[in-house]
XYZ file of C-alpha atoms in Angstrom:
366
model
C 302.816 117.344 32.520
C 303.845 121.146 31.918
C 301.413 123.552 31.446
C 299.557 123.622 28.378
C 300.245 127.311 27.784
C 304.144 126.743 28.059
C 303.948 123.884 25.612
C 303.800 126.732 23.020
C 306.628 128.848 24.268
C 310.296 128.137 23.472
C 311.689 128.081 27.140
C 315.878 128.875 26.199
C 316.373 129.474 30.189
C 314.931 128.929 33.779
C 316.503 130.608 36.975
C 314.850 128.262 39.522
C 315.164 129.872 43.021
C 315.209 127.229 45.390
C 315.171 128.760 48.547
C 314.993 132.461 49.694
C 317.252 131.954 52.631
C 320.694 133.332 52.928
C 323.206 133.876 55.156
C 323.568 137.238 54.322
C 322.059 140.348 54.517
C 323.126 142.398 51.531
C 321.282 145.695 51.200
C 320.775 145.508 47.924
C 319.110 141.933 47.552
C 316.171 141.567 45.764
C 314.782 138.655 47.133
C 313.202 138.627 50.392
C 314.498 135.459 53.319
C 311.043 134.305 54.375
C 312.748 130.988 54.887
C 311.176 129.422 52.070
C 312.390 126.493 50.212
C 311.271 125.042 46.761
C 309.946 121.220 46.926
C 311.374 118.666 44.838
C 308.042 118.383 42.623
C 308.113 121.736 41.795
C 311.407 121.889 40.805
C 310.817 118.709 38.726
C 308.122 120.298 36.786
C 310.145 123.362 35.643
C 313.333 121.359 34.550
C 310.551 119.126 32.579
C 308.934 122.466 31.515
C 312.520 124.169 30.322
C 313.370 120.624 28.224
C 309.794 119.462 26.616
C 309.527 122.888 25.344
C 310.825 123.340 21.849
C 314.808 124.057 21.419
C 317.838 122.505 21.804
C 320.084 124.849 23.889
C 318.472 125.257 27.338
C 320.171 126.419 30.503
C 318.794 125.501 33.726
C 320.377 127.993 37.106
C 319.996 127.285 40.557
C 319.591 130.526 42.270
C 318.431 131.787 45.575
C 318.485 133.220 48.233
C 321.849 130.616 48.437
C 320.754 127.931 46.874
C 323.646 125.513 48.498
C 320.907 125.799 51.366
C 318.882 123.821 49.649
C 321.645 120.904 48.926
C 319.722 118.081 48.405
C 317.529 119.699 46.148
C 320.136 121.318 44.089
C 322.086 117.635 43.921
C 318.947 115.966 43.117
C 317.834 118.479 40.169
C 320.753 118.813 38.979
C 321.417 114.693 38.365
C 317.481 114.362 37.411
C 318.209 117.593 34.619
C 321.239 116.507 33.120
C 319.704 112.605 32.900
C 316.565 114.292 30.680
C 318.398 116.375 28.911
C 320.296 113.373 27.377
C 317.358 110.786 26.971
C 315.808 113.919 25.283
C 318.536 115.040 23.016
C 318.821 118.213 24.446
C 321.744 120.820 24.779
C 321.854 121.558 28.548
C 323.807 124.135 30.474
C 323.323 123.793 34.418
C 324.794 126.720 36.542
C 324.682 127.347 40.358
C 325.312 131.136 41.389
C 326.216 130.948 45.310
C 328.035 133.345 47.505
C 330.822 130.633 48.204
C 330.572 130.393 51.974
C 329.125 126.520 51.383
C 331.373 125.535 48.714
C 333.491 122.548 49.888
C 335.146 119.029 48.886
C 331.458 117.312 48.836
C 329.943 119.602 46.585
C 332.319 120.378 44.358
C 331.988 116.251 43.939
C 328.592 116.468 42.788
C 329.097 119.455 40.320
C 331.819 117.857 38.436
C 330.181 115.245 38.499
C 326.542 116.031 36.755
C 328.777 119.484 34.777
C 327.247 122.021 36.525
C 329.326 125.224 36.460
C 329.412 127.871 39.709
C 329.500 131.215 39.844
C 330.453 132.854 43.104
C 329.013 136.103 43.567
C 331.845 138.976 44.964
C 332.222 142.385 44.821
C 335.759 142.321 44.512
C 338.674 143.553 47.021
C 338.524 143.072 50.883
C 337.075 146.157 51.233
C 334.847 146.710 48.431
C 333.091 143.304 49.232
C 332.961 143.388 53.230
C 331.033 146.361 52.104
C 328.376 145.128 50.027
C 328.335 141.435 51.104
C 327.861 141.419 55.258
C 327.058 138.551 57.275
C 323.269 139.347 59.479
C 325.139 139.643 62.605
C 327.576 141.792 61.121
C 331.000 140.851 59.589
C 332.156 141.121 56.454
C 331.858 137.540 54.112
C 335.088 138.173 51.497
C 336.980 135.337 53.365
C 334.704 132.630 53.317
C 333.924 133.422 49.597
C 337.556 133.745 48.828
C 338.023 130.141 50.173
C 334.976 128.545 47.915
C 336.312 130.716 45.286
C 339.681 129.073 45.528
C 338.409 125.430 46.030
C 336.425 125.418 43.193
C 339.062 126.384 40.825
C 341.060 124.149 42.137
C 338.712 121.222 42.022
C 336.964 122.348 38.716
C 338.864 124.400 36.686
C 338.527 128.487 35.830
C 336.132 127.521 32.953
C 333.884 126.146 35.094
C 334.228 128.623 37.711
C 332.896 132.179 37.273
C 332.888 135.024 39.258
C 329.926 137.834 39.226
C 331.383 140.615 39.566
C 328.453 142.767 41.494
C 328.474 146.262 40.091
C 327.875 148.696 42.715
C 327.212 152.288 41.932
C 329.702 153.623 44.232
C 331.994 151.399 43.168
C 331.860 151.837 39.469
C 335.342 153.442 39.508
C 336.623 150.746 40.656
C 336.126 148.168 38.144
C 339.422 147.153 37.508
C 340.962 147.279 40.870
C 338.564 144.734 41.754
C 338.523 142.956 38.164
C 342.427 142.569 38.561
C 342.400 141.404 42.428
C 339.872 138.812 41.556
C 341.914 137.841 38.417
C 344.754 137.653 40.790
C 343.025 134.926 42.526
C 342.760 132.416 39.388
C 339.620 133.465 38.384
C 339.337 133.638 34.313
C 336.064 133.736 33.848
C 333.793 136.921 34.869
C 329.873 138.024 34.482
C 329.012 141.480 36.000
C 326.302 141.768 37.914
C 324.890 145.231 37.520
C 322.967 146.571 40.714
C 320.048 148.402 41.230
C 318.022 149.243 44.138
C 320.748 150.749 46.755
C 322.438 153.528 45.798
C 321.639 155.420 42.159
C 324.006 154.998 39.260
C 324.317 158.858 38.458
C 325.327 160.532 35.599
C 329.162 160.356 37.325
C 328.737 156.674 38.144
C 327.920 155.837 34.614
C 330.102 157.734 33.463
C 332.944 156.336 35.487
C 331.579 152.764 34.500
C 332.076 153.496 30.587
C 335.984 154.250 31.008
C 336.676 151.511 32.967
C 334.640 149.187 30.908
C 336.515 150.280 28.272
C 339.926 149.022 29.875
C 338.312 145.958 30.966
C 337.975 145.102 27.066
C 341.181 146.185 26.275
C 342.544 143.406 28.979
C 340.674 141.287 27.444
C 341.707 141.643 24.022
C 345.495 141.832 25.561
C 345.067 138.565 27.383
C 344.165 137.070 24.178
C 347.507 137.936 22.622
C 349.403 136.421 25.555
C 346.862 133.362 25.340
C 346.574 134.087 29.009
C 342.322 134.038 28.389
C 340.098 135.371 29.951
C 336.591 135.105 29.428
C 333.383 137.383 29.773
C 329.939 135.308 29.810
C 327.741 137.394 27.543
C 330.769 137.262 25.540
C 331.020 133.500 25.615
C 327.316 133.645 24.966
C 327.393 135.503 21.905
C 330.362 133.778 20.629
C 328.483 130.454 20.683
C 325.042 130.865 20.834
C 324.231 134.469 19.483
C 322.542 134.802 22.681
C 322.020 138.603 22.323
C 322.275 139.020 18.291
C 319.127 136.981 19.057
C 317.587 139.320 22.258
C 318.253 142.640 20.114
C 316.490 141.345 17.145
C 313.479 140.529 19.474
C 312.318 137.727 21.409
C 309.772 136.383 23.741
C 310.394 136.814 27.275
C 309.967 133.517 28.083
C 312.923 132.584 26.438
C 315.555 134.651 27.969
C 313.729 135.809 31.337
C 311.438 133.390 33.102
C 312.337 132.634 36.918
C 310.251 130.117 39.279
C 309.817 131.038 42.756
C 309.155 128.350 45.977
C 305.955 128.955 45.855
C 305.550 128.614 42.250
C 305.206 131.939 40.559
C 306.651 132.617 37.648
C 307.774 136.170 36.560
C 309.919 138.011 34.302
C 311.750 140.188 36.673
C 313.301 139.911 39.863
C 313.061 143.589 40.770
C 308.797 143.418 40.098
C 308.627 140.767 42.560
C 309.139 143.560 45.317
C 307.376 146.126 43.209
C 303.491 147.848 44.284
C 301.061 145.463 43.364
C 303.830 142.739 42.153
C 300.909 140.284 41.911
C 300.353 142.174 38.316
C 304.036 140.781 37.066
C 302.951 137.355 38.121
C 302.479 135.409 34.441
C 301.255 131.795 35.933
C 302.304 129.645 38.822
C 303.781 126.084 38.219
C 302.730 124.371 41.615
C 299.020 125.429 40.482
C 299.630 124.309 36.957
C 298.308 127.080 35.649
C 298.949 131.229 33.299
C 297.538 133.928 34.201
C 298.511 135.478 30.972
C 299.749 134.673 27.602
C 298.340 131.381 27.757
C 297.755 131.301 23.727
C 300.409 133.375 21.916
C 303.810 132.010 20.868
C 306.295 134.488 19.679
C 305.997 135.831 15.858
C 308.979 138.711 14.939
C 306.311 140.211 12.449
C 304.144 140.707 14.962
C 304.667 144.077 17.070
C 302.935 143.093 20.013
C 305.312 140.539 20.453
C 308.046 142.991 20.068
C 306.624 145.215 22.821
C 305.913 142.685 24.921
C 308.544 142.745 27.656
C 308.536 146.845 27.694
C 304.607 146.407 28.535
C 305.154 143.728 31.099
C 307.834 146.279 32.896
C 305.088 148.938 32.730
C 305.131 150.891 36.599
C 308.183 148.957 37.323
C 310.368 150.755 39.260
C 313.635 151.442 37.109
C 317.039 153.393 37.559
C 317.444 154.993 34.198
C 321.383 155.094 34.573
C 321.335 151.001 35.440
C 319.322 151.060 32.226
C 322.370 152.966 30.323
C 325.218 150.464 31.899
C 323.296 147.466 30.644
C 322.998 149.261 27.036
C 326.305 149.462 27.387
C 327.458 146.621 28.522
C 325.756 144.774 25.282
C 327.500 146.849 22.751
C 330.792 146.615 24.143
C 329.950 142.558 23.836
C 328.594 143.000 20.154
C 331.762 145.189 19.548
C 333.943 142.358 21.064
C 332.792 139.454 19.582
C 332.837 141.198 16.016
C 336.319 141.570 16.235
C 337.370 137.995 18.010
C 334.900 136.658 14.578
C 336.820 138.752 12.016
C 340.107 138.143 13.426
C 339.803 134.394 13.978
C 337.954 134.421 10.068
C 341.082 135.955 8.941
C 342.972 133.183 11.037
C 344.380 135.410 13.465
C 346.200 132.253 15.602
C 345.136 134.109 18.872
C 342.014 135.099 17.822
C 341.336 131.497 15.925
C 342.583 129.854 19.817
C 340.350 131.834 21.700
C 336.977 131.510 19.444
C 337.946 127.609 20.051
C 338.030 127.775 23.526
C 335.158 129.311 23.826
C 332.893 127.261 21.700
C 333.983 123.826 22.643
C 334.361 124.337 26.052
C 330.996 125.884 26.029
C 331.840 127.361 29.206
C 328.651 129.208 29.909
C 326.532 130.300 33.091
């Protein structure tokens, strides 16, 4: 039985965390390796939670931490999801985001097997990643990612296989280097992952971001023309759901943001689980069955404290105001994108008409 408070809410996404251990010891991580791993109830109650609430379209992540950690969790969720979904007549996405060092013949198996897509975090070249992504006793991980990168393509396809892209600062110059090394690979399919909490995204940074953002779209709109696609997920997103037509109009928070911790707290915000007094971002715990806030509202677009609701919650939230103009940025060069790909495929632009296609019936989304 979900909580009575969340029976209200339409839940469109849950990041379920299910364990906070890794093998790595990136210094820009968010979440803390106290060796904690989610129980099977719990995760049982927020997949029930995510598909009982109203809406069809629902996507269900496994994150972590690394969630491949947590196999038997992840295999058993995963089966358990995708069997609701369908007695429920629900529209289900399932997505794993792992840093590829456990990716192998067994559970690539399993994914194909119950759909669920993978996204293997990398920050690009040799060197850029070795930099970012480091083992605990030292070592770079590009490698061992490299090789579940390659795997899964191989075993499930590059629509089903995504790569985010982590967005460091210091490396915002060089997007495309790493963008085109990665593409060099096989991968198609691409989210960036914009960081905050290491280094500062200066005016420079930002600035070096926008041009090479701005090349990155005009490889993508090239690629379409050679039909060699390639696809962008909040692109793929807005394509076929309207995912962010939808977030920029407004919309409740527990739609678009809610993540469930091992111990059962739910919050809105990775970054205000670390913050001073990050008890205050806590909205309810699951394992208690039980909201500590908005137990009795469900979300109006008339109503303004609705509107303001997620800018309140992030109140004393520790922010990097140039990570803030990136992400700006990154959503209207996606708005910008998919009006074009609509008006050319309206027009029946073959290319344009073939990609649009692609991108809703494959529904490849993360």
């Amino acid at each position: 039985m979900p909580l009575a408070g969340l029976q209200t809410k339409d839940i469109g996404k849950i990041k379920l965390l299910l364990t906070t251990r890794c093998q790595l010891a990136c210094p820009y991580c968010f979440v803390p390796d106290t060796g904690r791993d989610m129980p099977w109830a719990l995760a049982q109650r927020g997949i029930d939670c995510l598909l009982r609430s109203p809406g069809q379209d629902k996507l269900l992540c496994f994150f972590g931490g690394e969630p491949l950690l947590h196999w038997s969790l992840l295999e058993f969720a995963a089966g358990y999801a995708r069997r609701q979904a369908r007695l429920m007549g629900k529209r289900l996405t399932l997505s794993a985001i792992t840093n590829g060092l456990l990716v192998n013949a067994r559970t690539l198996e399993v994914l194909a097997g119950t759909g669920t897509r993978l996204g293997i975090s990398m920050a690009g070249a040799p060197e850029a990643h070795d930099r970012a992504r480091y083992f605990k006793g030292g070592g770079g991980s590009y490698w061992h990612a490299r090789r579940g990168l390659e795997a899964a393509l191989k075993r499930l396809g590059p629509e089903k296989v995504g790569v985010s892209l982590c967005l460091l600062p210091e490396t915002a110059s060089q997007l495309m280097e790493n963008y085109r090394h990665l593409s060099s690979l096989g991968a198609r399919y691409f989210n960036f992952e914009v960081i905050v909490g290491g280094s500062v995204w200066n005016p420079a940074r930002v600035k070096a971001f926008l041009g090479e953002a701005r090349l990155f779209a005009l490889d993508l709109l090239a690629r379409v023309r050679s039909r060699d696609f390639v696809y962008f997920n909040p692109l793929n997103w807005e394509l076929a759901r309207g995912r962010l037509t939808r977030s920029r109009r407004g919309c409740c928070p527990f739609w678009a943001d809610l993540s469930v911790y091992p111990d059962g707290d739910m919050l809105f915000s990775h970054s205000a689980r670390n913050a001073p007094e990050s008890r205050r971002y806590v909205v309810g715990n699951l394992k208690d069955r039980r909201l500590r806030a908005y137990q009795n509202c469900s979300y109006s677009a008339a109503d303004p404290s609705c509107r303001a609701c997620l800018a309140n919650y992030l109140k004393g939230c520790a922010s990097d105001p140039g990570a803030g103009l990136v992400h700006r940025a990154l959503e209207g060069l996606t708005l910008t994108l998919a009006e074009l790909v609509g008006r050319k495929a309206a027009a029946q632009d073959p290319d344009f008409s073939a990609y649009l296609k692609a991108v809703q019936s494959e529904e490849a989304l993360f």
